mmCIF file with all atom_site columns, C-alpha atoms and ligand atoms in Angstrom:
data_model
loop_
_atom_site.group_PDB
_atom_site.id
_atom_site.type_symbol
_atom_site.label_atom_id
_atom_site.label_alt_id
_atom_site.label_comp_id
_atom_site.label_asym_id
_atom_site.label_entity_id
_atom_site.label_seq_id
_atom_site.pdbx_PDB_ins_code
_atom_site.Cartn_x
_atom_site.Cartn_y
_atom_site.Cartn_z
_atom_site.occupancy
_atom_site.B_iso_or_equiv
_atom_site.pdbx_formal_charge
_atom_site.auth_seq_id
_atom_site.auth_comp_id
_atom_site.auth_asym_id
_atom_site.auth_atom_id
_atom_site.pdbx_PDB_model_num
ATOM   1   C  CA  . MET K 1 1   ? -75.049 -300.913 -148.875 1.00 70.00 ? 1   MET K CA  1
ATOM   2   C  CA  . LYS K 1 2   ? -71.931 -300.619 -146.465 1.00 82.00 ? 2   LYS K CA  1
ATOM   3   C  CA  . LYS K 1 3   ? -69.127 -303.254 -146.822 1.00 91.00 ? 3   LYS K CA  1
ATOM   4   C  CA  . ILE K 1 4   ? -68.885 -305.526 -143.782 1.00 90.00 ? 4   ILE K CA  1
ATOM   5   C  CA  . ALA K 1 5   ? -65.582 -306.867 -142.834 1.00 93.00 ? 5   ALA K CA  1
ATOM   6   C  CA  . ARG K 1 6   ? -65.357 -310.051 -140.608 1.00 93.00 ? 6   ARG K CA  1
ATOM   7   C  CA  . ILE K 1 7   ? -62.729 -310.243 -137.832 1.00 93.00 ? 7   ILE K CA  1
ATOM   8   C  CA  . GLY K 1 8   ? -61.825 -312.761 -135.443 1.00 93.00 ? 8   GLY K CA  1
ATOM   9   C  CA  . VAL K 1 9   ? -60.777 -311.569 -131.857 1.00 91.00 ? 9   VAL K CA  1
ATOM   10  C  CA  . SER K 1 10  ? -58.899 -313.607 -129.146 1.00 95.00 ? 10  SER K CA  1
ATOM   11  C  CA  . LEU K 1 11  ? -59.431 -312.598 -125.677 1.00 94.00 ? 11  LEU K CA  1
ATOM   12  C  CA  . PRO K 1 12  ? -59.569 -313.895 -122.082 1.00 95.00 ? 12  PRO K CA  1
ATOM   13  C  CA  . GLU K 1 13  ? -62.663 -315.767 -121.359 1.00 96.00 ? 13  GLU K CA  1
ATOM   14  C  CA  . SER K 1 14  ? -63.067 -313.855 -118.314 1.00 96.00 ? 14  SER K CA  1
ATOM   15  C  CA  . LEU K 1 15  ? -63.280 -310.557 -120.408 1.00 95.00 ? 15  LEU K CA  1
ATOM   16  C  CA  . LEU K 1 16  ? -65.586 -311.949 -122.622 1.00 95.00 ? 16  LEU K CA  1
ATOM   17  C  CA  . ASN K 1 17  ? -67.808 -313.020 -119.850 1.00 95.00 ? 17  ASN K CA  1
ATOM   18  C  CA  . GLU K 1 18  ? -67.896 -309.641 -118.342 1.00 95.00 ? 18  GLU K CA  1
ATOM   19  C  CA  . PHE K 1 19  ? -68.667 -308.248 -121.680 1.00 95.00 ? 19  PHE K CA  1
ATOM   20  C  CA  . ASP K 1 20  ? -71.467 -310.537 -122.424 1.00 95.00 ? 20  ASP K CA  1
ATOM   21  C  CA  . LEU K 1 21  ? -73.043 -309.678 -118.996 1.00 94.00 ? 21  LEU K CA  1
ATOM   22  C  CA  . ILE K 1 22  ? -72.945 -306.090 -119.747 1.00 93.00 ? 22  ILE K CA  1
ATOM   23  C  CA  . ILE K 1 23  ? -74.368 -306.272 -123.156 1.00 94.00 ? 23  ILE K CA  1
ATOM   24  C  CA  . ARG K 1 24  ? -77.289 -308.664 -121.900 1.00 93.00 ? 24  ARG K CA  1
ATOM   25  C  CA  . THR K 1 25  ? -77.988 -306.007 -119.136 1.00 93.00 ? 25  THR K CA  1
ATOM   26  C  CA  . ARG K 1 26  ? -78.049 -303.090 -121.723 1.00 91.00 ? 26  ARG K CA  1
ATOM   27  C  CA  . GLY K 1 27  ? -80.309 -305.028 -124.162 1.00 92.00 ? 27  GLY K CA  1
ATOM   28  C  CA  . TYR K 1 28  ? -77.917 -305.604 -127.478 1.00 92.00 ? 28  TYR K CA  1
ATOM   29  C  CA  . SER K 1 29  ? -79.444 -308.122 -129.910 1.00 90.00 ? 29  SER K CA  1
ATOM   30  C  CA  . SER K 1 30  ? -75.883 -309.411 -130.817 1.00 92.00 ? 30  SER K CA  1
ATOM   31  C  CA  . ARG K 1 31  ? -72.363 -309.332 -129.481 1.00 93.00 ? 31  ARG K CA  1
ATOM   32  C  CA  . SER K 1 32  ? -71.555 -307.902 -133.078 1.00 93.00 ? 32  SER K CA  1
ATOM   33  C  CA  . GLU K 1 33  ? -73.988 -304.919 -132.295 1.00 93.00 ? 33  GLU K CA  1
ATOM   34  C  CA  . ALA K 1 34  ? -72.535 -304.544 -128.860 1.00 94.00 ? 34  ALA K CA  1
ATOM   35  C  CA  . ILE K 1 35  ? -68.755 -304.494 -130.482 1.00 94.00 ? 35  ILE K CA  1
ATOM   36  C  CA  . ARG K 1 36  ? -69.494 -302.036 -133.119 1.00 92.00 ? 36  ARG K CA  1
ATOM   37  C  CA  . ASP K 1 37  ? -70.917 -299.714 -130.521 1.00 90.00 ? 37  ASP K CA  1
ATOM   38  C  CA  . ALA K 1 38  ? -67.793 -300.297 -128.282 1.00 90.00 ? 38  ALA K CA  1
ATOM   39  C  CA  . ILE K 1 39  ? -65.354 -299.640 -131.141 1.00 90.00 ? 39  ILE K CA  1
ATOM   40  C  CA  . ARG K 1 40  ? -67.008 -296.518 -132.077 1.00 84.00 ? 40  ARG K CA  1
ATOM   41  C  CA  . ASN K 1 41  ? -67.055 -295.310 -128.553 1.00 79.00 ? 41  ASN K CA  1
ATOM   42  C  CA  . TYR K 1 42  ? -63.456 -296.331 -128.457 1.00 81.00 ? 42  TYR K CA  1
ATOM   43  C  CA  . ILE K 1 43  ? -62.661 -294.207 -131.702 1.00 79.00 ? 43  ILE K CA  1
ATOM   44  C  CA  . SER K 1 44  ? -64.415 -290.926 -130.417 1.00 72.00 ? 44  SER K CA  1
ATOM   45  C  CA  . GLU K 1 45  ? -62.659 -291.320 -127.204 1.00 68.00 ? 45  GLU K CA  1
ATOM   46  C  CA  . TYR K 1 46  ? -59.543 -291.323 -128.633 1.00 71.00 ? 46  TYR K CA  1
ATOM   47  C  CA  . LYS K 1 47  ? -60.027 -289.107 -131.508 1.00 70.00 ? 47  LYS K CA  1
ATOM   48  C  CA  . TRP K 1 48  ? -58.489 -286.090 -129.393 1.00 65.00 ? 48  TRP K CA  1
ATOM   49  C  CA  . MET K 1 49  ? -54.942 -287.763 -129.789 1.00 65.00 ? 49  MET K CA  1
ATOM   50  C  CA  . GLU K 1 50  ? -55.278 -286.707 -133.416 1.00 69.00 ? 50  GLU K CA  1
ATOM   51  C  CA  . LYS K 1 51  ? -55.674 -283.170 -132.564 1.00 68.00 ? 51  LYS K CA  1
ATOM   52  C  CA  . GLU K 1 52  ? -51.894 -281.709 -133.007 1.00 67.00 ? 52  GLU K CA  1
ATOM   53  C  CA  . ASP K 1 53  ? -52.359 -278.592 -130.961 1.00 73.00 ? 53  ASP K CA  1
ATOM   54  C  CA  . GLY K 1 54  ? -54.601 -275.636 -129.937 1.00 79.00 ? 54  GLY K CA  1
ATOM   55  C  CA  . GLU K 1 55  ? -56.024 -275.139 -126.650 1.00 84.00 ? 55  GLU K CA  1
ATOM   56  C  CA  . ILE K 1 56  ? -58.401 -277.621 -125.022 1.00 84.00 ? 56  ILE K CA  1
ATOM   57  C  CA  . ILE K 1 57  ? -60.167 -278.178 -121.581 1.00 88.00 ? 57  ILE K CA  1
ATOM   58  C  CA  . GLY K 1 58  ? -60.393 -281.363 -120.098 1.00 90.00 ? 58  GLY K CA  1
ATOM   59  C  CA  . VAL K 1 59  ? -60.351 -283.776 -116.936 1.00 94.00 ? 59  VAL K CA  1
ATOM   60  C  CA  . LEU K 1 60  ? -57.752 -286.413 -116.626 1.00 95.00 ? 60  LEU K CA  1
ATOM   61  C  CA  . THR K 1 61  ? -58.684 -289.300 -114.536 1.00 96.00 ? 61  THR K CA  1
ATOM   62  C  CA  . ILE K 1 62  ? -55.739 -291.527 -112.869 1.00 97.00 ? 62  ILE K CA  1
ATOM   63  C  CA  . ILE K 1 63  ? -56.088 -294.771 -111.312 1.00 97.00 ? 63  ILE K CA  1
ATOM   64  C  CA  . TYR K 1 64  ? -53.277 -295.894 -109.226 1.00 96.00 ? 64  TYR K CA  1
ATOM   65  C  CA  . ASP K 1 65  ? -52.109 -298.319 -106.663 1.00 94.00 ? 65  ASP K CA  1
ATOM   66  C  CA  . HIS K 1 66  ? -50.117 -296.309 -103.782 1.00 91.00 ? 66  HIS K CA  1
ATOM   67  C  CA  . ASP K 1 67  ? -48.866 -299.218 -102.313 1.00 91.00 ? 67  ASP K CA  1
ATOM   68  C  CA  . ILE K 1 68  ? -46.335 -299.378 -104.990 1.00 91.00 ? 68  ILE K CA  1
ATOM   69  C  CA  . ARG K 1 69  ? -43.398 -297.368 -103.809 1.00 89.00 ? 69  ARG K CA  1
ATOM   70  C  CA  . GLY K 1 70  ? -42.755 -293.924 -105.210 1.00 92.00 ? 70  GLY K CA  1
ATOM   71  C  CA  . VAL K 1 71  ? -46.347 -293.692 -107.200 1.00 94.00 ? 71  VAL K CA  1
ATOM   72  C  CA  . SER K 1 72  ? -47.776 -291.007 -105.256 1.00 93.00 ? 72  SER K CA  1
ATOM   73  C  CA  . ASP K 1 73  ? -44.709 -288.679 -105.364 1.00 94.00 ? 73  ASP K CA  1
ATOM   74  C  CA  . ALA K 1 74  ? -44.388 -289.435 -109.076 1.00 95.00 ? 74  ALA K CA  1
ATOM   75  C  CA  . VAL K 1 75  ? -47.860 -288.325 -109.735 1.00 95.00 ? 75  VAL K CA  1
ATOM   76  C  CA  . ILE K 1 76  ? -47.486 -285.211 -107.611 1.00 94.00 ? 76  ILE K CA  1
ATOM   77  C  CA  . ASP K 1 77  ? -44.076 -284.427 -109.055 1.00 95.00 ? 77  ASP K CA  1
ATOM   78  C  CA  . LEU K 1 78  ? -45.746 -284.368 -112.522 1.00 95.00 ? 78  LEU K CA  1
ATOM   79  C  CA  . GLN K 1 79  ? -48.368 -282.162 -111.426 1.00 95.00 ? 79  GLN K CA  1
ATOM   80  C  CA  . HIS K 1 80  ? -46.054 -279.558 -110.152 1.00 97.00 ? 80  HIS K CA  1
ATOM   81  C  CA  . GLU K 1 81  ? -44.215 -279.988 -113.264 1.00 97.00 ? 81  GLU K CA  1
ATOM   82  C  CA  . PHE K 1 82  ? -47.105 -279.107 -115.487 1.00 97.00 ? 82  PHE K CA  1
ATOM   83  C  CA  . GLY K 1 83  ? -48.682 -276.514 -113.358 1.00 97.00 ? 83  GLY K CA  1
ATOM   84  C  CA  . ASP K 1 84  ? -48.957 -274.199 -116.263 1.00 96.00 ? 84  ASP K CA  1
ATOM   85  C  CA  . ILE K 1 85  ? -51.882 -276.598 -117.797 1.00 96.00 ? 85  ILE K CA  1
ATOM   86  C  CA  . ILE K 1 86  ? -53.250 -277.728 -114.415 1.00 97.00 ? 86  ILE K CA  1
ATOM   87  C  CA  . THR K 1 87  ? -56.354 -275.924 -113.007 1.00 95.00 ? 87  THR K CA  1
ATOM   88  C  CA  . SER K 1 88  ? -56.999 -277.991 -110.055 1.00 96.00 ? 88  SER K CA  1
ATOM   89  C  CA  . SER K 1 89  ? -56.911 -281.658 -108.786 1.00 96.00 ? 89  SER K CA  1
ATOM   90  C  CA  . MET K 1 90  ? -58.933 -283.803 -106.581 1.00 96.00 ? 90  MET K CA  1
ATOM   91  C  CA  . HIS K 1 91  ? -57.838 -286.910 -104.822 1.00 95.00 ? 91  HIS K CA  1
ATOM   92  C  CA  . ILE K 1 92  ? -60.203 -289.846 -103.691 1.00 96.00 ? 92  ILE K CA  1
ATOM   93  C  CA  . HIS K 1 93  ? -59.430 -292.916 -101.918 1.00 95.00 ? 93  HIS K CA  1
ATOM   94  C  CA  . LEU K 1 94  ? -61.007 -295.748 -103.697 1.00 95.00 ? 94  LEU K CA  1
ATOM   95  C  CA  . SER K 1 95  ? -59.888 -298.605 -101.201 1.00 95.00 ? 95  SER K CA  1
ATOM   96  C  CA  . LYS K 1 96  ? -57.254 -299.605 -98.968  1.00 94.00 ? 96  LYS K CA  1
ATOM   97  C  CA  . ASP K 1 97  ? -54.808 -299.320 -101.704 1.00 93.00 ? 97  ASP K CA  1
ATOM   98  C  CA  . MET K 1 98  ? -56.194 -297.890 -104.938 1.00 95.00 ? 98  MET K CA  1
ATOM   99  C  CA  . CYS K 1 99  ? -56.500 -293.935 -105.510 1.00 96.00 ? 99  CYS K CA  1
ATOM   100 C  CA  . LEU K 1 100 ? -58.133 -291.800 -108.058 1.00 97.00 ? 100 LEU K CA  1
ATOM   101 C  CA  . GLU K 1 101 ? -56.982 -288.807 -109.029 1.00 96.00 ? 101 GLU K CA  1
ATOM   102 C  CA  . LEU K 1 102 ? -58.999 -286.035 -111.013 1.00 97.00 ? 102 LEU K CA  1
ATOM   103 C  CA  . VAL K 1 103 ? -56.938 -283.292 -112.743 1.00 97.00 ? 103 VAL K CA  1
ATOM   104 C  CA  . LEU K 1 104 ? -58.468 -280.565 -114.526 1.00 97.00 ? 104 LEU K CA  1
ATOM   105 C  CA  . VAL K 1 105 ? -56.442 -279.437 -117.437 1.00 95.00 ? 105 VAL K CA  1
ATOM   106 C  CA  . ARG K 1 106 ? -56.605 -276.359 -119.683 1.00 94.00 ? 106 ARG K CA  1
ATOM   107 C  CA  . GLY K 1 107 ? -53.977 -275.315 -122.134 1.00 92.00 ? 107 GLY K CA  1
ATOM   108 C  CA  . ASP K 1 108 ? -52.037 -276.618 -125.235 1.00 89.00 ? 108 ASP K CA  1
ATOM   109 C  CA  . MET K 1 109 ? -52.825 -279.802 -126.712 1.00 87.00 ? 109 MET K CA  1
ATOM   110 C  CA  . LYS K 1 110 ? -49.031 -280.748 -126.997 1.00 88.00 ? 110 LYS K CA  1
ATOM   111 C  CA  . ARG K 1 111 ? -48.333 -280.197 -123.559 1.00 93.00 ? 111 ARG K CA  1
ATOM   112 C  CA  . ILE K 1 112 ? -51.759 -281.901 -122.375 1.00 91.00 ? 112 ILE K CA  1
ATOM   113 C  CA  . LYS K 1 113 ? -50.574 -284.908 -124.315 1.00 90.00 ? 113 LYS K CA  1
ATOM   114 C  CA  . MET K 1 114 ? -46.913 -284.708 -122.897 1.00 94.00 ? 114 MET K CA  1
ATOM   115 C  CA  . LEU K 1 115 ? -48.599 -284.836 -119.488 1.00 96.00 ? 115 LEU K CA  1
ATOM   116 C  CA  . VAL K 1 116 ? -50.643 -287.874 -120.268 1.00 94.00 ? 116 VAL K CA  1
ATOM   117 C  CA  . ASP K 1 117 ? -47.452 -289.760 -121.763 1.00 93.00 ? 117 ASP K CA  1
ATOM   118 C  CA  . LYS K 1 118 ? -45.531 -289.108 -118.637 1.00 96.00 ? 118 LYS K CA  1
ATOM   119 C  CA  . THR K 1 119 ? -48.412 -290.213 -116.527 1.00 96.00 ? 119 THR K CA  1
ATOM   120 C  CA  . VAL K 1 120 ? -49.186 -293.677 -118.121 1.00 94.00 ? 120 VAL K CA  1
ATOM   121 C  CA  . SER K 1 121 ? -45.388 -294.464 -117.909 1.00 94.00 ? 121 SER K CA  1
ATOM   122 C  CA  . ILE K 1 122 ? -45.412 -294.354 -114.334 1.00 94.00 ? 122 ILE K CA  1
ATOM   123 C  CA  . LYS K 1 123 ? -45.046 -297.671 -112.486 1.00 91.00 ? 123 LYS K CA  1
ATOM   124 C  CA  . GLY K 1 124 ? -48.289 -298.431 -110.608 1.00 92.00 ? 124 GLY K CA  1
ATOM   125 C  CA  . VAL K 1 125 ? -50.482 -296.303 -112.538 1.00 94.00 ? 125 VAL K CA  1
ATOM   126 C  CA  . SER K 1 126 ? -53.040 -298.633 -113.980 1.00 91.00 ? 126 SER K CA  1
ATOM   127 C  CA  . ASN K 1 127 ? -55.713 -296.423 -115.699 1.00 93.00 ? 127 ASN K CA  1
ATOM   128 C  CA  . VAL K 1 128 ? -55.325 -292.915 -117.430 1.00 94.00 ? 128 VAL K CA  1
ATOM   129 C  CA  . LYS K 1 129 ? -58.461 -291.454 -119.116 1.00 91.00 ? 129 LYS K CA  1
ATOM   130 C  CA  . LEU K 1 130 ? -58.651 -287.963 -120.910 1.00 88.00 ? 130 LEU K CA  1
ATOM   131 C  CA  . ILE K 1 131 ? -61.915 -286.502 -121.101 1.00 86.00 ? 131 ILE K CA  1
ATOM   132 C  CA  . THR K 1 132 ? -61.912 -283.428 -123.399 1.00 80.00 ? 132 THR K CA  1
ATOM   133 C  CA  . ALA K 1 133 ? -64.246 -280.683 -124.026 1.00 72.00 ? 133 ALA K CA  1
ATOM   134 C  CA  . PHE K 1 134 ? -63.209 -278.674 -126.948 1.00 56.00 ? 134 PHE K CA  1
ATOM   135 C  CA  . ARG K 1 135 ? -64.805 -276.632 -129.816 1.00 49.00 ? 135 ARG K CA  1
ATOM   136 C  CA  . GLU K 1 136 ? -64.557 -278.787 -133.080 1.00 45.00 ? 136 GLU K CA  1
HETATM 137 NI NI1 . LIG T 2 .   ? -55.683 -292.135 -101.871 1.00 89.63 ? 201 LIG T NI1 1
#
């Protein structure tokens, strides 16, 4: 039998309400079950970060507020700087002020990590995700 650990988590009530609504819709029998699932997803999503080098192919999703001064230019400048690993990109205007940029990347993991780190640090960028498709 697996050892079970108990943890206590503090989080904003609104976040918990949103979580509860989703798990109810998805049919989870308990919060614990849904949290275990969420943690597993989180781990698999971030596992690529453990990969130190080697070629990968993936999609970088970047959400940012273009009303914040300089953010659009910073996102574009980075794409020019990392032109060697960027295959193509697509820009979607989500709302009056929010933008979504999809960037196809292919190249060395170290270089892609560098691009991700630099993108995350741009002020006005609210969400960055890398979805990878690489051979194990
Ligand atoms: Ni836009």
